[in-house]
Amino acid sequence: MVELSNADSKVEMKTQIPGEAGIWAFVAGDLLVFSVFFILIALGHAEQTDIFEASRGTLDLRFGIANTLLLLTGSLFVAIGVERCRSMPSGKNKQWFFLGMGCGVGFVVNKIFEWNAKIEAGYSPVTNDFYMYFFIFTGIHLIHVLVGLGVLLFLLRMSQRSSLSAREIQTLESGAIFWHLVDLLWIMLFALLYLL
């Protein structure tokens, strides 16, 4: 707790970490698991540099950039939605979560087109280690996106209430934290698979 004072009055402010403790434990665990994935990709690159660089060259960077922009934009919409629900719950904040969901759906569609293009070009998880990592790790991430879309649907429904309790705000924050985790994991995968 922080106390601020001026000549006329004392004001107390509580600082609080958003969301519930459980979501932060989940985030830490998920980051730990994905850190292992990132290390595997880095080790694979170090051991098979030529194969990884040649395979990376076959990826269409436009798909990766589009997916990054979709998730970053979706996270912005979700953050705005949570803040609006915090500051002025009115039942009219659902559009922010709807827009965030639209970005998530765009990510899924874009990823399906990308995978389809790779498979039609003859690349699959058995092509080499790079493509094994590419399909498996982006597939695991895609599952996170699909779960995140379910979370956003729940938040959209909750945001339609005309008033929200402190507990409900915490639930909104926790859902948003999960969606931001999905975003962060993609940024790391994008850098490791498409750029390095």
mmCIF file of N, CA and C in Angstrom, residues 56-111:
data_model
loop_
_atom_site.group_PDB
_atom_site.id
_atom_site.type_symbol
_atom_site.label_atom_id
_atom_site.label_comp_id
_atom_site.label_asym_id
_atom_site.label_seq_id
_atom_site.Cartn_x
_atom_site.Cartn_y
_atom_site.Cartn_z
ATOM 1 N N ARG A 56 14.162 -22.309 -43.650
ATOM 2 C CA ARG A 56 13.611 -21.003 -43.278
ATOM 3 C C ARG A 56 13.395 -20.155 -44.529
ATOM 4 N N GLY A 57 14.264 -20.292 -45.491
ATOM 5 C CA GLY A 57 14.136 -19.550 -46.739
ATOM 6 C C GLY A 57 12.902 -19.929 -47.543
ATOM 7 N N THR A 58 12.320 -21.092 -47.258
ATOM 8 C CA THR A 58 11.114 -21.508 -47.976
ATOM 9 C C THR A 58 9.840 -20.962 -47.329
ATOM 10 N N LEU A 59 9.957 -20.403 -46.129
ATOM 11 C CA LEU A 59 8.786 -19.826 -45.472
ATOM 12 C C LEU A 59 8.435 -18.493 -46.120
ATOM 13 N N ASP A 60 7.164 -18.187 -46.164
ATOM 14 C CA ASP A 60 6.698 -16.909 -46.693
ATOM 15 C C ASP A 60 6.566 -15.944 -45.510
ATOM 16 N N LEU A 61 7.473 -15.002 -45.444
ATOM 17 C CA LEU A 61 7.521 -14.058 -44.330
ATOM 18 C C LEU A 61 6.218 -13.274 -44.181
ATOM 19 N N ARG A 62 5.492 -13.101 -45.279
ATOM 20 C CA ARG A 62 4.229 -12.354 -45.220
ATOM 21 C C ARG A 62 3.208 -13.023 -44.301
ATOM 22 N N PHE A 63 3.188 -14.362 -44.302
ATOM 23 C CA PHE A 63 2.281 -15.071 -43.383
ATOM 24 C C PHE A 63 2.654 -14.772 -41.936
ATOM 25 N N GLY A 64 3.950 -14.844 -41.638
ATOM 26 C CA GLY A 64 4.405 -14.596 -40.274
ATOM 27 C C GLY A 64 4.139 -13.170 -39.819
ATOM 28 N N ILE A 65 4.384 -12.213 -40.703
ATOM 29 C CA ILE A 65 4.137 -10.805 -40.361
ATOM 30 C C ILE A 65 2.646 -10.561 -40.163
ATOM 31 N N ALA A 66 1.832 -11.108 -41.060
ATOM 32 C CA ALA A 66 0.375 -10.928 -40.933
ATOM 33 C C ALA A 66 -0.119 -11.505 -39.605
ATOM 34 N N ASN A 67 0.354 -12.694 -39.244
ATOM 35 C CA ASN A 67 -0.072 -13.297 -37.987
ATOM 36 C C ASN A 67 0.391 -12.485 -36.786
ATOM 37 N N THR A 68 1.590 -11.939 -36.867
ATOM 38 C CA THR A 68 2.095 -11.097 -35.771
ATOM 39 C C THR A 68 1.231 -9.856 -35.623
ATOM 40 N N LEU A 69 0.923 -9.203 -36.716
ATOM 41 C CA LEU A 69 0.083 -7.999 -36.661
ATOM 42 C C LEU A 69 -1.328 -8.325 -36.171
ATOM 43 N N LEU A 70 -1.861 -9.464 -36.588
ATOM 44 C CA LEU A 70 -3.197 -9.859 -36.131
ATOM 45 C C LEU A 70 -3.215 -10.050 -34.611
ATOM 46 N N LEU A 71 -2.224 -10.753 -34.078
ATOM 47 C CA LEU A 71 -2.221 -11.000 -32.636
ATOM 48 C C LEU A 71 -1.933 -9.733 -31.837
ATOM 49 N N LEU A 72 -1.016 -8.898 -32.315
ATOM 50 C CA LEU A 72 -0.738 -7.635 -31.610
ATOM 51 C C LEU A 72 -1.981 -6.741 -31.596
ATOM 52 N N THR A 73 -2.660 -6.660 -32.723
ATOM 53 C CA THR A 73 -3.879 -5.851 -32.804
ATOM 54 C C THR A 73 -4.971 -6.439 -31.912
ATOM 55 N N GLY A 74 -5.110 -7.753 -31.936
ATOM 56 C CA GLY A 74 -6.083 -8.406 -31.066
ATOM 57 C C GLY A 74 -5.805 -8.136 -29.598
ATOM 58 N N SER A 75 -4.534 -8.154 -29.201
ATOM 59 C CA SER A 75 -4.178 -7.863 -27.811
ATOM 60 C C SER A 75 -4.517 -6.424 -27.443
ATOM 61 N N LEU A 76 -4.322 -5.516 -28.383
ATOM 62 C CA LEU A 76 -4.686 -4.119 -28.131
ATOM 63 C C LEU A 76 -6.196 -4.010 -27.887
ATOM 64 N N PHE A 77 -6.987 -4.646 -28.733
ATOM 65 C CA PHE A 77 -8.443 -4.602 -28.557
ATOM 66 C C PHE A 77 -8.870 -5.188 -27.211
ATOM 67 N N VAL A 78 -8.270 -6.298 -26.826
ATOM 68 C CA VAL A 78 -8.619 -6.938 -25.553
ATOM 69 C C VAL A 78 -8.227 -6.031 -24.384
ATOM 70 N N ALA A 79 -7.053 -5.419 -24.464
ATOM 71 C CA ALA A 79 -6.617 -4.510 -23.394
ATOM 72 C C ALA A 79 -7.579 -3.328 -23.269
ATOM 73 N N ILE A 80 -8.007 -2.783 -24.401
ATOM 74 C CA ILE A 80 -8.974 -1.681 -24.368
ATOM 75 C C ILE A 80 -10.282 -2.164 -23.752
ATOM 76 N N GLY A 81 -10.728 -3.359 -24.132
ATOM 77 C CA GLY A 81 -11.962 -3.906 -23.585
ATOM 78 C C GLY A 81 -11.918 -4.065 -22.078
ATOM 79 N N VAL A 82 -10.815 -4.593 -21.555
ATOM 80 C CA VAL A 82 -10.682 -4.761 -20.104
ATOM 81 C C VAL A 82 -10.680 -3.399 -19.419
ATOM 82 N N GLU A 83 -9.938 -2.467 -19.963
ATOM 83 C CA GLU A 83 -9.881 -1.129 -19.348
ATOM 84 C C GLU A 83 -11.248 -0.460 -19.365
ATOM 85 N N ARG A 84 -11.973 -0.592 -20.462
ATOM 86 C CA ARG A 84 -13.323 -0.006 -20.530
ATOM 87 C C ARG A 84 -14.255 -0.659 -19.516
ATOM 88 N N CYS A 85 -14.145 -1.972 -19.364
ATOM 89 C CA CYS A 85 -14.987 -2.668 -18.375
ATOM 90 C C CYS A 85 -14.632 -2.231 -16.959
ATOM 91 N N ARG A 86 -13.355 -1.967 -16.727
ATOM 92 C CA ARG A 86 -12.912 -1.493 -15.417
ATOM 93 C C ARG A 86 -13.438 -0.098 -15.122
ATOM 94 N N SER A 87 -13.296 0.779 -16.095
ATOM 95 C CA SER A 87 -13.600 2.195 -15.853
ATOM 96 C C SER A 87 -15.065 2.548 -16.055
ATOM 97 N N MET A 88 -15.749 1.891 -16.989
ATOM 98 C CA MET A 88 -17.154 2.225 -17.233
ATOM 99 C C MET A 88 -17.926 1.023 -17.748
ATOM 100 N N PRO A 89 -18.187 0.054 -16.851
ATOM 101 C CA PRO A 89 -18.988 -1.092 -17.301
ATOM 102 C C PRO A 89 -20.395 -0.631 -17.676
ATOM 103 N N SER A 90 -20.783 -0.959 -18.870
ATOM 104 C CA SER A 90 -22.082 -0.482 -19.336
ATOM 105 C C SER A 90 -22.812 -1.519 -20.165
ATOM 106 N N GLY A 91 -22.177 -2.636 -20.389
ATOM 107 C CA GLY A 91 -22.784 -3.610 -21.282
ATOM 108 C C GLY A 91 -22.497 -3.325 -22.741
ATOM 109 N N LYS A 92 -21.751 -2.248 -23.014
ATOM 110 C CA LYS A 92 -21.467 -1.863 -24.403
ATOM 111 C C LYS A 92 -19.986 -2.032 -24.757
ATOM 112 N N ASN A 93 -19.285 -2.815 -23.985
ATOM 113 C CA ASN A 93 -17.847 -2.990 -24.224
ATOM 114 C C ASN A 93 -17.518 -4.270 -24.980
ATOM 115 N N LYS A 94 -18.547 -5.017 -25.353
ATOM 116 C CA LYS A 94 -18.313 -6.305 -25.999
ATOM 117 C C LYS A 94 -17.602 -6.179 -27.347
ATOM 118 N N GLN A 95 -17.755 -5.047 -28.020
ATOM 119 C CA GLN A 95 -17.154 -4.917 -29.349
ATOM 120 C C GLN A 95 -15.637 -5.075 -29.314
ATOM 121 N N TRP A 96 -15.006 -4.687 -28.195
ATOM 122 C CA TRP A 96 -13.552 -4.803 -28.102
ATOM 123 C C TRP A 96 -13.129 -6.267 -28.084
ATOM 124 N N PHE A 97 -13.876 -7.089 -27.357
ATOM 125 C CA PHE A 97 -13.568 -8.511 -27.306
ATOM 126 C C PHE A 97 -13.939 -9.187 -28.619
ATOM 127 N N PHE A 98 -15.005 -8.703 -29.242
ATOM 128 C CA PHE A 98 -15.394 -9.221 -30.550
ATOM 129 C C PHE A 98 -14.293 -8.935 -31.578
ATOM 130 N N LEU A 99 -13.743 -7.717 -31.554
ATOM 131 C CA LEU A 99 -12.650 -7.374 -32.467
ATOM 132 C C LEU A 99 -11.407 -8.216 -32.180
ATOM 133 N N GLY A 100 -11.116 -8.442 -30.895
ATOM 134 C CA GLY A 100 -9.989 -9.301 -30.526
ATOM 135 C C GLY A 100 -10.186 -10.715 -31.056
ATOM 136 N N MET A 101 -11.429 -11.220 -30.942
ATOM 137 C CA MET A 101 -11.746 -12.545 -31.474
ATOM 138 C C MET A 101 -11.586 -12.574 -32.995
ATOM 139 N N GLY A 102 -11.997 -11.497 -33.649
ATOM 140 C CA GLY A 102 -11.846 -11.424 -35.107
ATOM 141 C C GLY A 102 -10.387 -11.546 -35.521
ATOM 142 N N CYS A 103 -9.507 -10.900 -34.762
ATOM 143 C CA CYS A 103 -8.068 -11.011 -35.052
ATOM 144 C C CYS A 103 -7.582 -12.437 -34.824
ATOM 145 N N GLY A 104 -8.088 -13.080 -33.769
ATOM 146 C CA GLY A 104 -7.711 -14.468 -33.504
ATOM 147 C C GLY A 104 -8.178 -15.409 -34.601
ATOM 148 N N VAL A 105 -9.404 -15.217 -35.062
ATOM 149 C CA VAL A 105 -9.925 -16.033 -36.165
ATOM 150 C C VAL A 105 -9.096 -15.787 -37.430
ATOM 151 N N GLY A 106 -8.730 -14.520 -37.666
ATOM 152 C CA GLY A 106 -7.864 -14.206 -38.804
ATOM 153 C C GLY A 106 -6.534 -14.945 -38.723
ATOM 154 N N PHE A 107 -5.982 -15.038 -37.515
ATOM 155 C CA PHE A 107 -4.737 -15.782 -37.305
ATOM 156 C C PHE A 107 -4.927 -17.240 -37.701
ATOM 157 N N VAL A 108 -6.009 -17.855 -37.227
ATOM 158 C CA VAL A 108 -6.271 -19.274 -37.507
ATOM 159 C C VAL A 108 -6.400 -19.496 -39.018
ATOM 160 N N VAL A 109 -7.169 -18.655 -39.688
ATOM 161 C CA VAL A 109 -7.361 -18.791 -41.139
ATOM 162 C C VAL A 109 -6.029 -18.625 -41.868
ATOM 163 N N ASN A 110 -5.258 -17.621 -41.477
ATOM 164 C CA ASN A 110 -3.961 -17.373 -42.102
ATOM 165 C C ASN A 110 -3.024 -18.559 -41.892
ATOM 166 N N LYS A 111 -3.039 -19.138 -40.690
ATOM 167 C CA LYS A 111 -2.175 -20.278 -40.396
ATOM 168 C C LYS A 111 -2.585 -21.488 -41.233
#
